[in-house]
C-alpha cells in the first residue's frame, strides 16, 4: 500500500490530506484531510487577492500538515511520497505549497511528486469512483478553467475544447457580483436560481448551434449586466435565466465533444462548478442519451482540495514517476501541451 501526503495551495484554499492508494472505497482512500478556506479574507474585495492568499497559506499550511498527520495517526516517516501542487495557479501560493513539499521530502528522504492542479481535478473522479477506467471524456469546469478533455491515461490528455474568454466558474462569480451576491458566487447563484424562473429573462447562448467546439461566456455576462441595469427583473429570475443559459451552452459543447472523441467509458465532470446540482442533472440526461454513465465526484471533492492532489500523486508513484527537488512552480501549465491556441484565447492560469 502507498501512503501519500497531498498538499494544495494554488488558489484560495489551503489543504492537506493523507491518501491510501490501496483503499477500495473513497472513504478508505482518504485517510485524513483538512481544508481551510480563505473566503472571509477575500470577500471584501469580491475576488481572490493573490498576496493575501499567499500570506494565509504561509500561516496555515505548516500546522495543518501536522494536524492532518495526527488525524491519520501517522507520521511523515510513514508516508511513501509527498505530492504538492506545482501549478497552474497564483504563483505565490503555489510556491508556498511546493517549497513546503520539497522541504518535507528532503527532511524525511521521501520522493517528491509535483502535481498539475488540473490533473488533480481530472483524476478526482477516479479517486471517488474506483471502477472508472480510462479513457473517459472530462468536462473540467472551475473558476479559472473551462475545458473538455479526452483523458486517455495518466498524463495523456487531448483537449477538445477550451474557453475563448471567461471560464464557467468565472461567469457564475461575475453574475453573482452583478447581482450583489458576494463571493464566492457560484453556490450563491445556484441557491438564488432555485427561487427564480429560468424563462423570465431572455439571454443569449453564445456559440450554440455554431459547430464551433469552444466555450464563450463574455457575451452572456454582458447580457446579465444589461438585464440587471434594466431594473425590471427580479434577481432570482436573472440568476435562474443565467444558469439555464450557461448550462445550455455547456450541454451543447459537451454534445459536440462526445461526437468528436474516441470511444470512452464515461462522461465525467470535475472542478468547482461540478458541485452545481443543475449542471449534474443536465449532464446526467446527456450521458444517458449517449449510453454512458455520468461520473461526478461528491461536491466536496469538486472544489479545490488536497485529496485529489494526493490521489494524482498515488497514480504517478504507481507508474514510477517522481520529481527532482529543483522542480519549478509553474503559473501556467496546460494539460495538453499540443493543443492549438484558440481565437482570442484568454485562458487563465
Ligand atoms: O475548482 P475550484 O474550487 O477552484 C478553481 O480551481 O478555480 O472552483 C471554484 C469555482 C468558483 O468559480 C465557484 O464560484 C464555482 O467553482 N462553484 C460553483 C458552485 N460551487 C463552486 N459554480 C456554480 N455552482 C456551484 N454550486
Ligand atoms: Zn481548482
CSV table of C-alpha atoms and ligand atoms in Angstrom, one decimal:
chain,number,residue,atom,x,y,z
A,1,UNK,CA,0.0,0.0,0.0
A,2,UNK,CA,1.2,3.5,-0.7
A,3,UNK,CA,0.5,6.4,1.7
A,4,UNK,CA,0.8,9.9,0.1
A,5,UNK,CA,0.7,13.3,1.8
A,6,UNK,CA,-1.1,15.7,-0.6
A,7,UNK,CA,-0.6,19.5,-0.4
A,8,UNK,CA,-2.8,22.1,-2.3
A,9,UNK,CA,-2.3,25.9,-2.2
A,10,UNK,CA,-2.8,27.1,-5.8
A,11,UNK,CA,-5.7,29.5,-5.2
A,12,UNK,CA,-7.7,30.4,-2.0
A,13,UNK,CA,-7.9,27.0,-0.3
A,14,UNK,CA,-5.1,25.7,1.9
A,15,UNK,CA,-5.4,21.9,2.1
A,16,UNK,CA,-3.6,18.8,3.2
A,17,UNK,CA,-4.6,15.2,3.0
A,18,UNK,CA,-3.3,11.7,3.6
A,19,UNK,CA,-4.2,9.2,0.9
A,20,UNK,CA,-4.1,5.4,1.0
A,21,UNK,CA,-3.9,4.4,-2.7
A,22,UNK,CA,-5.0,0.8,-1.9
A,23,UNK,CA,-8.2,1.8,-0.3
A,24,UNK,CA,-11.1,0.1,-2.1
A,25,UNK,CA,-13.6,2.8,-1.4
A,26,UNK,CA,-13.5,6.6,-1.3
A,27,UNK,CA,-13.8,6.5,2.5
A,28,UNK,CA,-10.8,4.1,2.8
A,29,UNK,CA,-8.7,6.1,0.3
A,30,UNK,CA,-8.9,9.4,2.2
A,31,UNK,CA,-7.3,8.6,5.5
A,32,UNK,CA,-7.5,12.2,6.6
A,33,UNK,CA,-8.0,15.6,5.1
A,34,UNK,CA,-8.3,19.2,6.1
A,35,UNK,CA,-9.2,22.3,4.2
A,36,UNK,CA,-9.0,26.0,5.3
A,37,UNK,CA,-11.0,28.3,3.0
A,38,UNK,CA,-9.9,31.9,2.7
A,39,UNK,CA,-13.3,33.1,1.6
A,40,UNK,CA,-13.7,35.5,4.5
A,41,UNK,CA,-10.4,37.2,3.8
A,42,UNK,CA,-11.2,37.8,0.1
A,43,UNK,CA,-14.9,38.7,0.4
A,44,UNK,CA,-14.4,42.4,0.9
A,45,UNK,CA,-12.5,42.6,-2.4
A,46,UNK,CA,-15.1,40.5,-4.4
A,47,UNK,CA,-12.4,38.1,-5.6
A,48,UNK,CA,-9.1,36.4,-4.6
A,49,UNK,CA,-6.2,38.8,-3.8
A,50,UNK,CA,-3.0,36.9,-4.6
A,51,UNK,CA,-0.8,38.4,-1.9
A,52,UNK,CA,-3.4,37.9,0.8
A,53,UNK,CA,-3.8,34.3,-0.4
A,54,UNK,CA,-0.1,33.6,-0.3
A,55,UNK,CA,0.4,35.0,3.2
A,56,UNK,CA,-2.5,33.0,4.5
A,57,UNK,CA,-1.1,29.8,3.0
A,58,UNK,CA,2.3,30.5,4.8
A,59,UNK,CA,0.5,30.8,8.1
A,60,UNK,CA,-1.9,27.9,7.8
A,61,UNK,CA,-0.1,25.2,5.9
A,62,UNK,CA,2.7,24.1,8.2
A,63,UNK,CA,0.4,23.5,11.3
A,64,UNK,CA,-2.3,21.9,9.1
A,65,UNK,CA,0.1,19.3,7.8
A,66,UNK,CA,1.0,18.4,11.4
A,67,UNK,CA,-2.7,18.2,12.2
A,68,UNK,CA,-3.7,16.0,9.3
A,69,UNK,CA,-0.9,13.5,10.0
A,70,UNK,CA,-2.1,13.4,13.6
A,71,UNK,CA,-5.7,12.9,12.4
A,72,UNK,CA,-4.4,9.9,10.4
A,73,UNK,CA,-2.5,8.6,13.4
A,74,UNK,CA,0.6,8.6,11.2
A,75,UNK,CA,3.9,10.4,10.9
A,76,UNK,CA,5.9,11.8,8.0
A,77,UNK,CA,8.1,8.7,8.1
A,78,UNK,CA,5.0,6.6,7.3
A,79,UNK,CA,4.5,8.4,4.0
A,80,UNK,CA,5.7,6.8,0.7
A,81,UNK,CA,5.8,10.1,-1.1
A,82,UNK,CA,4.9,13.8,-0.8
A,83,UNK,CA,2.7,15.2,-3.6
A,84,UNK,CA,2.3,19.0,-3.9
A,85,UNK,CA,0.6,21.2,-6.4
A,86,UNK,CA,3.3,22.8,-8.6
A,87,UNK,CA,0.9,24.8,-10.9
A,88,UNK,CA,-1.1,26.2,-12.6
A,89,UNK,CA,-2.4,28.9,-10.2
A,90,UNK,CA,-1.5,32.0,-8.3
A,91,UNK,CA,2.3,31.7,-8.2
A,92,UNK,CA,2.9,32.9,-4.6
A,93,UNK,CA,0.5,30.3,-3.2
A,94,UNK,CA,1.8,27.6,-5.5
A,95,UNK,CA,5.4,28.3,-4.2
A,96,UNK,CA,4.3,28.1,-0.6
A,97,UNK,CA,2.9,24.6,-1.1
A,98,UNK,CA,5.6,23.3,-3.4
A,99,UNK,CA,8.5,24.6,-1.2
A,100,UNK,CA,6.8,23.1,1.8
A,101,UNK,CA,6.6,19.8,-0.1
A,102,UNK,CA,10.2,19.9,-1.1
A,103,UNK,CA,11.4,20.7,2.5
A,104,UNK,CA,9.4,17.7,3.9
A,105,UNK,CA,10.6,15.4,1.1
A,106,UNK,CA,14.2,16.4,1.8
A,107,UNK,CA,13.9,16.2,5.6
A,108,UNK,CA,12.2,12.8,5.5
A,109,UNK,CA,14.0,11.5,2.5
A,110,UNK,CA,10.8,10.7,0.5
A,111,UNK,CA,10.1,11.2,-3.2
A,112,UNK,CA,8.5,14.5,-4.2
A,113,UNK,CA,5.8,14.4,-6.8
A,114,UNK,CA,5.0,17.8,-8.4
A,115,UNK,CA,1.3,17.7,-9.4
A,116,UNK,CA,-0.5,19.7,-12.1
A,117,UNK,CA,-3.6,21.1,-10.2
A,118,UNK,CA,-5.7,20.4,-13.3
A,119,UNK,CA,-4.6,16.7,-13.3
A,120,UNK,CA,-5.7,16.6,-9.7
A,121,UNK,CA,-9.2,17.7,-10.8
A,122,UNK,CA,-9.0,15.4,-13.9
A,123,UNK,CA,-8.3,12.3,-11.8
A,124,UNK,CA,-10.6,13.2,-8.9
A,125,UNK,CA,-13.4,11.1,-10.4
A,126,UNK,CA,-11.1,8.1,-10.3
A,127,UNK,CA,-10.5,8.7,-6.6
A,128,UNK,CA,-14.2,8.9,-5.9
A,129,UNK,CA,-15.2,6.1,-8.2
A,130,UNK,CA,-12.7,3.2,-8.2
A,131,UNK,CA,-14.4,1.5,-11.2
A,132,UNK,CA,-13.8,4.5,-13.5
A,133,UNK,CA,-11.4,3.3,-16.3
A,134,UNK,CA,-9.5,5.2,-18.9
A,135,UNK,CA,-10.3,6.6,-21.4
A,136,UNK,CA,-13.1,9.0,-20.4
A,137,UNK,CA,-14.4,12.3,-21.6
A,138,UNK,CA,-13.9,15.0,-19.0
A,139,UNK,CA,-15.7,18.3,-18.6
A,140,UNK,CA,-13.4,20.4,-16.4
A,141,UNK,CA,-15.2,23.5,-15.1
A,142,UNK,CA,-13.7,25.7,-12.4
A,143,UNK,CA,-13.1,29.3,-11.6
A,144,UNK,CA,-10.0,29.5,-13.8
A,145,UNK,CA,-10.6,26.7,-16.4
A,146,UNK,CA,-13.3,25.6,-18.7
A,147,UNK,CA,-12.2,22.7,-20.9
A,148,UNK,CA,-13.3,19.4,-22.4
A,149,UNK,CA,-10.6,16.8,-22.5
A,150,UNK,CA,-10.3,13.2,-23.6
A,151,UNK,CA,-8.5,11.6,-20.7
A,152,UNK,CA,-6.7,8.6,-22.4
A,153,UNK,CA,-4.5,7.7,-19.5
A,154,UNK,CA,-2.3,9.2,-16.8
A,155,UNK,CA,-0.6,12.2,-18.3
A,156,UNK,CA,-2.2,11.6,-21.7
A,157,UNK,CA,-4.8,14.3,-22.3
A,158,UNK,CA,-6.3,15.6,-25.6
A,159,UNK,CA,-8.1,18.9,-25.3
A,160,UNK,CA,-11.2,19.1,-27.4
A,161,UNK,CA,-12.5,22.5,-26.2
A,162,UNK,CA,-11.5,25.4,-24.1
A,163,UNK,CA,-12.9,28.9,-23.5
A,164,UNK,CA,-12.1,31.8,-25.7
A,165,UNK,CA,-12.8,34.3,-22.9
A,166,UNK,CA,-14.2,33.5,-19.4
A,167,UNK,CA,-14.3,30.2,-17.5
A,168,UNK,CA,-17.7,28.9,-16.5
A,169,UNK,CA,-17.0,29.4,-12.7
A,170,UNK,CA,-15.9,33.0,-13.6
A,171,UNK,CA,-19.2,33.6,-15.3
A,172,UNK,CA,-21.0,32.4,-12.2
A,173,UNK,CA,-18.8,34.6,-10.0
A,174,UNK,CA,-19.3,37.7,-12.2
A,175,UNK,CA,-23.0,37.1,-12.3
A,176,UNK,CA,-23.0,36.9,-8.5
A,177,UNK,CA,-21.1,40.2,-8.4
A,178,UNK,CA,-23.6,41.9,-10.7
A,179,UNK,CA,-26.5,40.7,-8.5
A,180,UNK,CA,-24.7,41.7,-5.3
A,181,UNK,CA,-24.5,38.2,-4.0
A,182,UNK,CA,-20.9,38.4,-2.9
A,183,UNK,CA,-18.0,36.0,-3.1
A,184,UNK,CA,-17.7,33.1,-3.9
A,185,UNK,CA,-20.5,33.4,-6.4
A,186,UNK,CA,-21.3,30.0,-7.8
A,187,UNK,CA,-23.1,28.5,-4.8
A,188,UNK,CA,-25.0,31.8,-4.2
A,189,UNK,CA,-26.2,32.0,-7.8
A,190,UNK,CA,-27.3,28.3,-7.7
A,191,UNK,CA,-29.2,28.9,-4.4
A,192,UNK,CA,-31.0,32.0,-5.8
A,193,UNK,CA,-31.7,30.4,-9.1
A,194,UNK,CA,-33.9,27.8,-7.3
A,195,UNK,CA,-36.3,30.6,-6.5
A,196,UNK,CA,-36.4,32.1,-10.0
A,197,UNK,CA,-38.0,31.5,-13.4
A,198,UNK,CA,-35.4,30.4,-15.9
A,199,UNK,CA,-37.5,31.6,-18.8
A,200,UNK,CA,-38.2,35.1,-17.3
A,201,UNK,CA,-35.1,36.9,-18.8
A,202,UNK,CA,-34.2,36.3,-22.4
A,203,UNK,CA,-30.4,35.8,-22.5
A,204,UNK,CA,-28.0,34.7,-25.3
A,205,UNK,CA,-26.5,31.2,-25.7
A,206,UNK,CA,-23.1,32.2,-27.2
A,207,UNK,CA,-21.9,29.8,-30.0
A,208,UNK,CA,-24.7,27.3,-29.5
A,209,UNK,CA,-25.6,25.8,-32.9
A,210,UNK,CA,-22.4,27.2,-34.5
A,211,UNK,CA,-20.5,23.9,-34.7
A,212,UNK,CA,-17.6,25.8,-33.0
A,213,UNK,CA,-16.3,23.4,-30.3
A,214,UNK,CA,-15.1,26.1,-27.8
A,215,UNK,CA,-16.8,28.0,-25.0
A,216,UNK,CA,-17.5,31.7,-24.7
A,217,UNK,CA,-19.3,33.4,-21.8
A,218,UNK,CA,-18.3,37.1,-22.1
A,219,UNK,CA,-21.5,37.9,-24.2
A,220,UNK,CA,-23.7,36.2,-21.7
A,221,UNK,CA,-22.1,38.1,-18.8
A,222,UNK,CA,-22.7,41.4,-20.6
A,223,UNK,CA,-26.3,40.4,-21.2
A,224,UNK,CA,-26.7,39.7,-17.5
A,225,UNK,CA,-25.3,43.2,-16.7
A,226,UNK,CA,-27.9,44.8,-19.1
A,227,UNK,CA,-30.7,42.8,-17.6
A,228,UNK,CA,-29.7,43.9,-14.1
A,229,UNK,CA,-29.4,47.6,-15.3
A,230,UNK,CA,-32.8,47.5,-16.9
A,231,UNK,CA,-34.2,47.3,-13.3
A,232,UNK,CA,-37.3,45.4,-14.4
A,233,UNK,CA,-36.3,41.8,-13.4
A,234,UNK,CA,-36.1,40.1,-10.0
A,235,UNK,CA,-32.6,38.9,-9.1
A,236,UNK,CA,-33.8,35.4,-8.7
A,237,UNK,CA,-35.2,35.4,-12.3
A,238,UNK,CA,-31.9,36.8,-13.6
A,239,UNK,CA,-29.9,34.1,-11.7
A,240,UNK,CA,-32.2,31.3,-12.9
A,241,UNK,CA,-32.1,32.6,-16.5
A,242,UNK,CA,-28.3,33.0,-16.4
A,243,UNK,CA,-27.8,29.5,-15.0
A,244,UNK,CA,-30.1,28.0,-17.7
A,245,UNK,CA,-28.3,29.8,-20.5
A,246,UNK,CA,-24.9,28.8,-19.2
A,247,UNK,CA,-25.9,25.2,-18.8
A,248,UNK,CA,-27.4,25.2,-22.3
A,249,UNK,CA,-24.0,26.3,-23.6
A,250,UNK,CA,-22.2,23.6,-21.7
A,251,UNK,CA,-24.5,20.8,-22.8
A,252,UNK,CA,-24.3,21.9,-26.4
A,253,UNK,CA,-20.5,22.0,-26.3
A,254,UNK,CA,-20.2,18.6,-24.5
A,255,UNK,CA,-22.5,17.1,-27.1
A,256,UNK,CA,-20.1,18.2,-29.8
A,257,UNK,CA,-17.2,16.8,-27.9
A,258,UNK,CA,-18.9,13.4,-27.4
A,259,UNK,CA,-19.2,13.2,-31.2
A,260,UNK,CA,-15.6,14.2,-31.7
A,261,UNK,CA,-13.8,11.9,-29.2
A,262,UNK,CA,-12.8,8.3,-29.5
A,263,UNK,CA,-14.7,5.5,-27.6
A,264,UNK,CA,-14.9,6.4,-23.9
A,265,UNK,CA,-16.1,4.6,-20.8
A,266,UNK,CA,-17.9,7.5,-19.2
A,267,UNK,CA,-18.8,11.2,-19.3
A,268,UNK,CA,-17.0,12.7,-16.3
A,269,UNK,CA,-17.4,16.2,-14.7
A,270,UNK,CA,-14.9,17.8,-12.3
A,271,UNK,CA,-13.8,21.2,-11.0
A,272,UNK,CA,-15.6,23.6,-8.7
A,273,UNK,CA,-18.7,24.1,-10.9
A,274,UNK,CA,-19.3,20.4,-11.0
A,275,UNK,CA,-20.7,20.9,-7.5
A,276,UNK,CA,-23.7,22.6,-9.2
A,277,UNK,CA,-26.7,20.3,-9.0
A,278,UNK,CA,-28.5,21.7,-12.1
A,279,UNK,CA,-25.3,21.0,-14.1
A,280,UNK,CA,-25.1,17.5,-12.8
A,281,UNK,CA,-28.8,16.9,-13.7
A,282,UNK,CA,-28.4,18.2,-17.3
A,283,UNK,CA,-25.2,16.2,-17.8
A,284,UNK,CA,-26.9,13.0,-16.5
A,285,UNK,CA,-29.5,13.4,-19.2
A,286,UNK,CA,-26.9,13.9,-21.9
A,287,UNK,CA,-24.8,11.0,-20.8
A,288,UNK,CA,-27.7,8.6,-20.6
A,289,UNK,CA,-28.8,9.6,-24.1
A,290,UNK,CA,-25.3,8.7,-25.2
A,291,UNK,CA,-25.4,5.4,-23.4
A,292,UNK,CA,-22.7,6.4,-21.0
A,293,UNK,CA,-22.6,6.7,-17.2
A,294,UNK,CA,-22.0,10.2,-15.7
A,295,UNK,CA,-19.3,10.1,-13.1
A,296,UNK,CA,-19.2,13.2,-10.8
A,297,UNK,CA,-17.2,13.3,-7.6
A,298,UNK,CA,-19.1,14.4,-4.4
A,299,UNK,CA,-19.3,18.2,-4.3
A,300,UNK,CA,-16.6,18.4,-1.6
A,301,UNK,CA,-14.1,16.8,-4.0
A,302,UNK,CA,-15.1,19.0,-6.9
A,303,UNK,CA,-13.9,22.3,-5.3
A,304,UNK,CA,-10.2,22.6,-4.5
A,305,UNK,CA,-8.8,20.0,-2.1
A,306,UNK,CA,-5.7,18.1,-1.3
A,307,UNK,CA,-7.2,14.6,-1.5
A,308,UNK,CA,-7.2,14.9,-5.3
A,309,UNK,CA,-3.6,16.1,-5.3
A,310,UNK,CA,-2.6,13.1,-3.1
A,311,UNK,CA,-4.5,10.8,-5.4
A,312,UNK,CA,-2.8,12.1,-8.5
A,313,UNK,CA,0.5,11.6,-6.6
A,314,UNK,CA,-0.5,8.0,-5.9
A,315,UNK,CA,-1.3,7.3,-9.6
A,316,UNK,CA,2.1,8.9,-10.6
A,317,UNK,CA,4.0,7.0,-7.9
A,318,UNK,CA,2.5,3.7,-9.1
A,319,UNK,CA,3.9,4.5,-12.6
A,320,UNK,CA,7.3,5.1,-11.1
A,321,UNK,CA,7.2,8.9,-11.6
A,322,UNK,CA,8.7,11.4,-9.2
A,323,UNK,CA,10.4,14.8,-9.5
A,324,UNK,CA,13.7,16.3,-8.6
A,325,UNK,CA,13.8,18.8,-5.7
A,326,UNK,CA,14.6,21.7,-8.1
A,327,UNK,CA,11.3,21.2,-10.0
A,328,UNK,CA,9.9,24.7,-10.7
A,329,UNK,CA,6.5,26.2,-9.8
A,330,UNK,CA,4.5,26.9,-12.9
A,331,UNK,CA,1.9,29.7,-13.1
A,332,UNK,CA,0.7,28.2,-16.4
A,333,UNK,CA,0.7,24.5,-17.2
A,334,UNK,CA,-1.7,23.2,-19.8
A,335,UNK,CA,-2.7,19.5,-19.6
A,336,UNK,CA,-2.5,19.1,-23.3
A,337,UNK,CA,0.7,21.0,-24.4
A,338,UNK,CA,0.0,20.2,-28.0
A,339,UNK,CA,-3.5,21.9,-28.1
A,340,UNK,CA,-3.7,24.6,-30.7
A,341,UNK,CA,-4.2,28.1,-29.3
A,342,UNK,CA,-7.8,29.3,-29.9
A,343,UNK,CA,-9.0,32.6,-31.4
A,344,UNK,CA,-8.9,35.3,-28.8
A,345,UNK,CA,-7.8,32.8,-26.1
A,346,UNK,CA,-7.5,34.4,-22.7
A,347,UNK,CA,-7.3,31.2,-20.7
A,348,UNK,CA,-6.5,31.9,-17.1
A,349,UNK,CA,-3.7,30.2,-15.2
B,1,LIG,O1,-12.1,24.2,-8.6
B,1,LIG,P1,-12.3,25.4,-7.8
B,1,LIG,O2,-12.6,25.2,-6.3
B,1,LIG,O3,-11.2,26.5,-7.9
B,1,LIG,C1,-10.5,26.7,-9.1
B,1,LIG,O4,-9.5,26.0,-9.4
B,1,LIG,O5,-11.0,27.6,-9.8
B,1,LIG,O6,-13.6,26.2,-8.4
B,1,LIG,C2,-14.1,27.3,-7.9
B,1,LIG,C3,-15.2,27.8,-8.8
B,1,LIG,C4,-15.7,29.2,-8.5
B,1,LIG,O7,-15.8,30.0,-9.7
B,1,LIG,C5,-17.1,28.9,-7.8
B,1,LIG,O8,-18.0,30.0,-8.0
B,1,LIG,C6,-17.5,27.7,-8.6
B,1,LIG,O9,-16.3,26.9,-8.8
B,1,LIG,N1,-18.6,27.0,-8.0
B,1,LIG,C7,-19.8,26.8,-8.4
B,1,LIG,C8,-20.5,26.1,-7.4
B,1,LIG,N2,-19.7,25.8,-6.4
B,1,LIG,C9,-18.4,26.3,-6.8
B,1,LIG,N3,-20.4,27.3,-9.5
B,1,LIG,C10,-21.7,27.0,-9.7
B,1,LIG,N4,-22.5,26.3,-8.8
B,1,LIG,C11,-21.9,25.8,-7.7
B,1,LIG,N5,-22.7,25.1,-6.8
B,2,LIG,ZN1,-9.2,24.0,-8.9
